[in-house]
Amino acid sequence: TAERPEPPEPPDVDGTQFISIQAFPALLDFPQEREVSKVGCGSRHTAAVTREYGELYTWGWGKYGQLGHEDTGSWDQPRRVEALAAQGLRAEDVVCGPWTTYVCV
């Protein structure tokens, strides 16, 4: 019997980069070894608040702007939400919904 070739990957139809979505916990290295105090998980994104500085980091699928980076980009690694830091706001808690992120500052 001949082996079947693997089907080709479908083309990226909406122009966004591929972000791996893992259905299991994964160890992450946070920038500058920040300690995380709160975590929220949405359908395809995650948010975390750091203990010492109250910084908000988000990563995952961001098509609807739920990552808070003022764009619709997606990220595999935690990225600080600069809009909060620029206003001098300290995140206290975070909760994620299916396509949303709620932050208590």
CSV table of C-alpha atoms in Angstrom, one decimal:
chain,number,residue,atom,x,y,z
A,1,THR,CA,0.0,0.0,0.0
A,2,ALA,CA,1.2,3.5,-0.9
A,3,GLU,CA,1.3,6.2,1.8
A,4,ARG,CA,-1.1,9.0,1.4
A,5,PRO,CA,0.4,12.5,1.3
A,6,GLU,CA,-0.6,14.9,4.1
A,7,PRO,CA,-3.1,17.5,2.9
A,8,PRO,CA,-1.7,21.0,2.5
A,9,GLU,CA,-2.3,23.6,5.3
A,10,PRO,CA,-5.3,25.8,4.5
A,11,PRO,CA,-4.3,29.3,3.4
A,12,ASP,CA,-4.4,32.1,5.9
A,13,VAL,CA,-7.7,33.8,4.7
A,14,ASP,CA,-7.8,36.8,6.9
A,15,GLY,CA,-4.2,37.8,6.9
A,16,THR,CA,-3.5,37.2,10.6
A,17,GLN,CA,-0.6,35.3,11.8
A,18,PHE,CA,-1.0,31.7,13.2
A,19,ILE,CA,-1.2,31.5,17.0
A,20,SER,CA,-1.0,28.1,18.6
A,21,ILE,CA,-3.8,27.4,20.9
A,22,GLN,CA,-2.9,24.9,23.5
A,23,ALA,CA,-5.6,22.9,25.4
A,24,PHE,CA,-3.3,22.2,28.2
A,25,PRO,CA,-1.2,24.2,30.7
A,26,ALA,CA,2.1,25.6,29.5
A,27,LEU,CA,5.0,27.1,31.4
A,28,LEU,CA,5.6,30.7,30.4
A,29,ASP,CA,8.6,33.0,31.1
A,30,PHE,CA,7.2,36.4,32.1
A,31,PRO,CA,9.2,39.5,31.2
A,32,GLN,CA,11.6,40.6,33.9
A,33,GLU,CA,10.5,37.6,36.0
A,34,ARG,CA,7.3,39.3,37.2
A,35,GLU,CA,5.2,37.5,39.8
A,36,VAL,CA,1.6,36.9,38.7
A,37,SER,CA,-1.2,37.5,41.2
A,38,LYS,CA,-4.3,37.2,39.1
A,39,VAL,CA,-5.1,35.3,35.9
A,40,GLY,CA,-8.2,35.3,33.6
A,41,CYS,CA,-8.9,33.0,30.7
A,42,GLY,CA,-11.2,33.6,27.7
A,43,SER,CA,-12.1,31.4,24.9
A,44,ARG,CA,-8.8,32.0,23.0
A,45,HIS,CA,-6.9,34.5,25.1
A,46,THR,CA,-5.4,34.9,28.6
A,47,ALA,CA,-4.7,37.9,30.8
A,48,ALA,CA,-2.5,38.2,33.9
A,49,VAL,CA,-1.9,40.9,36.6
A,50,THR,CA,1.5,41.2,38.2
A,51,ARG,CA,1.7,41.5,42.0
A,52,GLU,CA,4.3,44.2,42.5
A,53,TYR,CA,3.4,46.7,39.8
A,54,GLY,CA,-0.2,45.9,38.9
A,55,GLU,CA,0.7,45.5,35.2
A,56,LEU,CA,-1.7,43.8,32.9
A,57,TYR,CA,-0.2,41.3,30.4
A,58,THR,CA,-2.3,39.6,27.7
A,59,TRP,CA,-1.7,37.0,25.0
A,60,GLY,CA,-3.6,34.7,22.6
A,61,TRP,CA,-6.1,35.5,19.8
A,62,GLY,CA,-6.9,39.2,19.6
A,63,LYS,CA,-9.2,39.5,16.6
A,64,TYR,CA,-11.8,41.6,18.5
A,65,GLY,CA,-9.3,43.8,20.4
A,66,GLN,CA,-9.8,41.8,23.6
A,67,LEU,CA,-6.0,41.9,24.3
A,68,GLY,CA,-6.1,45.6,24.9
A,69,HIS,CA,-3.1,46.5,22.6
A,70,GLU,CA,-5.1,49.0,20.5
A,71,ASP,CA,-5.0,46.6,17.5
A,72,THR,CA,-6.4,43.2,16.5
A,73,GLY,CA,-3.0,41.3,16.6
A,74,SER,CA,-2.5,38.0,18.2
A,75,TRP,CA,0.4,37.0,20.4
A,76,ASP,CA,1.9,33.7,21.6
A,77,GLN,CA,3.8,35.3,24.5
A,78,PRO,CA,2.6,37.7,27.3
A,79,ARG,CA,2.7,41.3,26.3
A,80,ARG,CA,2.2,44.3,28.6
A,81,VAL,CA,-0.9,46.4,28.0
A,82,GLU,CA,0.8,49.8,27.5
A,83,ALA,CA,-2.4,51.9,27.6
A,84,LEU,CA,-2.9,51.2,31.3
A,85,ALA,CA,0.8,51.9,32.1
A,86,ALA,CA,0.8,55.1,30.1
A,87,GLN,CA,-2.2,56.4,32.2
A,88,GLY,CA,-0.5,55.4,35.4
A,89,LEU,CA,-3.2,52.9,36.2
A,90,ARG,CA,-2.6,49.8,38.3
A,91,ALA,CA,-4.5,46.7,37.5
A,92,GLU,CA,-6.0,44.9,40.6
A,93,ASP,CA,-8.0,42.1,39.0
A,94,VAL,CA,-8.8,40.7,35.6
A,95,VAL,CA,-11.7,38.6,34.3
A,96,CYS,CA,-11.9,37.4,30.7
A,97,GLY,CA,-15.1,36.5,28.7
A,98,PRO,CA,-15.4,34.7,25.4
A,99,TRP,CA,-14.2,37.8,23.4
A,100,THR,CA,-13.6,40.3,26.1
A,101,THR,CA,-11.3,41.3,29.0
A,102,TYR,CA,-12.5,43.2,32.1
A,103,VAL,CA,-9.9,44.9,34.2
A,104,CYS,CA,-10.4,46.4,37.7
A,105,VAL,CA,-7.9,49.3,38.1
